[in-house]
Short mmCIF file of C-alpha atoms in Angstrom, two decimals:
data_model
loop_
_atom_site.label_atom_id
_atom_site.label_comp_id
_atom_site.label_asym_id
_atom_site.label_seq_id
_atom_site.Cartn_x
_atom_site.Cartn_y
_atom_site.Cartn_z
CA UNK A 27 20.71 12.28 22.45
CA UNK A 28 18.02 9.44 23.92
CA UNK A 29 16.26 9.96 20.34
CA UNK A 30 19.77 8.68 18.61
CA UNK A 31 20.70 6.09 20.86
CA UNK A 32 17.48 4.80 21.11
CA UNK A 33 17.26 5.11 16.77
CA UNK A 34 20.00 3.20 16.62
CA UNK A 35 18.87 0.21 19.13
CA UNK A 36 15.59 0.11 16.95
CA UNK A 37 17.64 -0.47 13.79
CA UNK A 38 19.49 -3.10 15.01
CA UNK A 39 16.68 -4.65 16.68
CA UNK A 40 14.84 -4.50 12.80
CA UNK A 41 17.81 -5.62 11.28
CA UNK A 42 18.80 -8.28 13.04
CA UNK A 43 16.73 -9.60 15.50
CA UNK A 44 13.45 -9.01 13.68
CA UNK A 45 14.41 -9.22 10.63
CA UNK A 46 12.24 -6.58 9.36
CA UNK A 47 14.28 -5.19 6.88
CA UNK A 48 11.99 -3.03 4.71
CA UNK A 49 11.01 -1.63 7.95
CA UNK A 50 14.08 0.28 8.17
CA UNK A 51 12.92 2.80 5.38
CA UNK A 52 9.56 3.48 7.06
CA UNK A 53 11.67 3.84 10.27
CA UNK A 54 14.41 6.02 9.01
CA UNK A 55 11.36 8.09 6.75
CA UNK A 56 9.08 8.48 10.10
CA UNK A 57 11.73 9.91 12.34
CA UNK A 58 13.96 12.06 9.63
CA UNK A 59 10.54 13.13 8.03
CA UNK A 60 9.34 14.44 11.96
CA UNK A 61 12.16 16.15 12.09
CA UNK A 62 11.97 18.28 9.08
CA UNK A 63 8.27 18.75 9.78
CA UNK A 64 8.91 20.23 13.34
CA UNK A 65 11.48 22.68 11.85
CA UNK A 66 8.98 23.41 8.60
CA UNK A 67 5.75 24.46 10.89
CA UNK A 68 7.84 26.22 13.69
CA UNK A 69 9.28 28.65 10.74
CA UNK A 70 5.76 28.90 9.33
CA UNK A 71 4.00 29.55 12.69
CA UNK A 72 7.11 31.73 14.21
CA UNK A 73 5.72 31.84 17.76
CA UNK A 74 7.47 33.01 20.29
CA UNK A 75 8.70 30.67 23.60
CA UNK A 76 7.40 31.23 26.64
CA UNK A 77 8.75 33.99 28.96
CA UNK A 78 8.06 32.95 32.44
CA UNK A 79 9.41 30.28 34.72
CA UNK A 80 11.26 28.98 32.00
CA UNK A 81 13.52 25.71 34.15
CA UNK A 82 15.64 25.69 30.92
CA UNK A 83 16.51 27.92 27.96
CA UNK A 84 15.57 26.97 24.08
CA UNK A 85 16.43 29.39 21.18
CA UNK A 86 13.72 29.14 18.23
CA UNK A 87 10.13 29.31 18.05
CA UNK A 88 8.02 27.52 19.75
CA UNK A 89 4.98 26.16 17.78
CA UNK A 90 4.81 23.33 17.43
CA UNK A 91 6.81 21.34 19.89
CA UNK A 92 9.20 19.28 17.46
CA UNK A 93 10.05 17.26 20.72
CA UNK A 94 6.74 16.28 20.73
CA UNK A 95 6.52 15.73 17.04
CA UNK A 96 9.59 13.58 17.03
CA UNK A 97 8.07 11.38 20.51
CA UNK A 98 4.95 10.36 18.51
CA UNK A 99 6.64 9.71 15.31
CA UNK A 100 9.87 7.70 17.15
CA UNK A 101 7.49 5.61 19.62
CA UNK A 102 4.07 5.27 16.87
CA UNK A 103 6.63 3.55 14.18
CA UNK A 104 8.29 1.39 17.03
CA UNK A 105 5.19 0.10 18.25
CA UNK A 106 3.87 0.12 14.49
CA UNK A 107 6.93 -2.04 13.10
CA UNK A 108 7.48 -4.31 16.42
CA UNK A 109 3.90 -5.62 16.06
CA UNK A 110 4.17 -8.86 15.04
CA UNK A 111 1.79 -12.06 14.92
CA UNK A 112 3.63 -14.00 17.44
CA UNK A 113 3.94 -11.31 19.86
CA UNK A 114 1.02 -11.60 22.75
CA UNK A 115 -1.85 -9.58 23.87
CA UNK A 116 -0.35 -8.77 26.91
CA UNK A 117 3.07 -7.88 24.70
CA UNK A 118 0.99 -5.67 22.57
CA UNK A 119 -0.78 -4.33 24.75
CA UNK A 120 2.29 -3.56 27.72
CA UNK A 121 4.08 -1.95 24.07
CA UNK A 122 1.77 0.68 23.26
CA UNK A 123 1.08 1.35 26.76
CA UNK A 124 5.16 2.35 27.17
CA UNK A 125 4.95 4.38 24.16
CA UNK A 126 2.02 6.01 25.35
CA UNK A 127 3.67 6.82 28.47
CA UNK A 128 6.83 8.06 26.50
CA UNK A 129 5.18 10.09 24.73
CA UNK A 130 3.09 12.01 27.06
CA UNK A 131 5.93 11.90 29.49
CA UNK A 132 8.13 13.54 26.80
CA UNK A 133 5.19 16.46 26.43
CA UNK A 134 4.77 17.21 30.10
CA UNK A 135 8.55 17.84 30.44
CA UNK A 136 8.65 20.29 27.52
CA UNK A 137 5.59 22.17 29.42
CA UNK A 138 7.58 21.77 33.10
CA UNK A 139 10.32 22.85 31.66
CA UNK A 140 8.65 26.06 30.70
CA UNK A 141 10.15 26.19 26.81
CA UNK A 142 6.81 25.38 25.52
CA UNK A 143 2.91 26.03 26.12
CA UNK A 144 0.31 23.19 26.55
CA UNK A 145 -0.97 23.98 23.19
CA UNK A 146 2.69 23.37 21.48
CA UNK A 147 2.95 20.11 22.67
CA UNK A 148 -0.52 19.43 21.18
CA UNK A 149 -0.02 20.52 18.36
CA UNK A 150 3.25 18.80 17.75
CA UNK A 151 1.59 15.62 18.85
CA UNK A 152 -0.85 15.95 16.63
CA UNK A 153 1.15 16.59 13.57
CA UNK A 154 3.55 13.81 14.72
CA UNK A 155 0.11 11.57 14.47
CA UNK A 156 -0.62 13.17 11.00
CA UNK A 157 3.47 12.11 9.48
CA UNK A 158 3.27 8.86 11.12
CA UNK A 159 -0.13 8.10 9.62
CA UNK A 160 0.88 9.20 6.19
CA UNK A 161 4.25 7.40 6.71
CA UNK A 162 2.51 3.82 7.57
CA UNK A 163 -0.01 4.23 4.43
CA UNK A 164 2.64 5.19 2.00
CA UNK A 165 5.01 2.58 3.14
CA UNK A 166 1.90 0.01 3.02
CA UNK A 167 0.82 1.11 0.18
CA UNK A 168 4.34 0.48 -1.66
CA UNK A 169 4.93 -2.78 0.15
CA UNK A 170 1.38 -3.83 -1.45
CA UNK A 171 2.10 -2.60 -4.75
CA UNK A 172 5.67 -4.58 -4.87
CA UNK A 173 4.03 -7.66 -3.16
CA UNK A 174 0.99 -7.92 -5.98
CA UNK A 175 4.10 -7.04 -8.92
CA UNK A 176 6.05 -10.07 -7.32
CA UNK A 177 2.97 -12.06 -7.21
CA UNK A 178 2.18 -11.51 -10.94
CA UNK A 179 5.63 -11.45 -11.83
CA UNK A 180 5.56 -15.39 -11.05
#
């Protein structure tokens, strides 16, 4: 539920405020795409959950964590897409640091909580890092390639 309400502040904030319209689709890519690639490896890997001093019961495997996934994905493309120019050092810098801290903080409670090992939450970090990566340079790439057609065009 934070992940949707939080989703939807983000697209208003691009929309609107920020006007970063084309931003939406990497947005909208990076978190649907984490999604889909937590569910994909969990079926893949098929590890079990856990069995002691669970705090909290999960159904489904548990490799990676797609919580994790999802928290790197979400809070990478926010501070990717809210890092503007005219924003400061001290803004850029006090951004990433929150989304650092989210995203850690949202790995440590999947291990408290007992539904997932360290190494889960690793790996789901990691390939959160690997489909936000490949989200920024595909979305780059095609905002590059329609920039330099516009360009020519005129």
């Amino acid at each position: 539920m934070p992940v949707i309400v939080l989703s939807l502040g983000m697209i208003v904030v691009l929309y609107v405020f920020v006007g970063r319209r084309k931003g939406l689709f990497l947005f909208l890519a990076a978190i649907g795409g984490s999604a889909l690639i937590g569910n994909v490896l969990k079926s893949l890997f098929g590890r079990e959950r856990p069995s002691v001093h669970r705090l909290m019961e999960e159904d489904g495997f548990s490799f990676p964590s797609s919580s994790s996934v999802t928290a790197v994905a979400l809070y990478g493309v926010i501070v990717y897409l809210l890092w503007i120019p005219r924003l400061s050092r001290a803004g850029k810098i006090a951004l990433t640091a929150a989304a650092i801290f989210m995203m850690v903080c949202v790995g440590l409670s999947r291990i408290y909580l007992g539904v997932h090992y360290p190494s889960d939450v690793i790996g789901g970090m990691l390939a959160g890092a690997a489909w936000l990566w490949l989200s920024i340079a595909v979305f780059k790439h095609l905002s590059d390639s329609r920039d330099k057609n516009v360009r020519l065009s005129m």
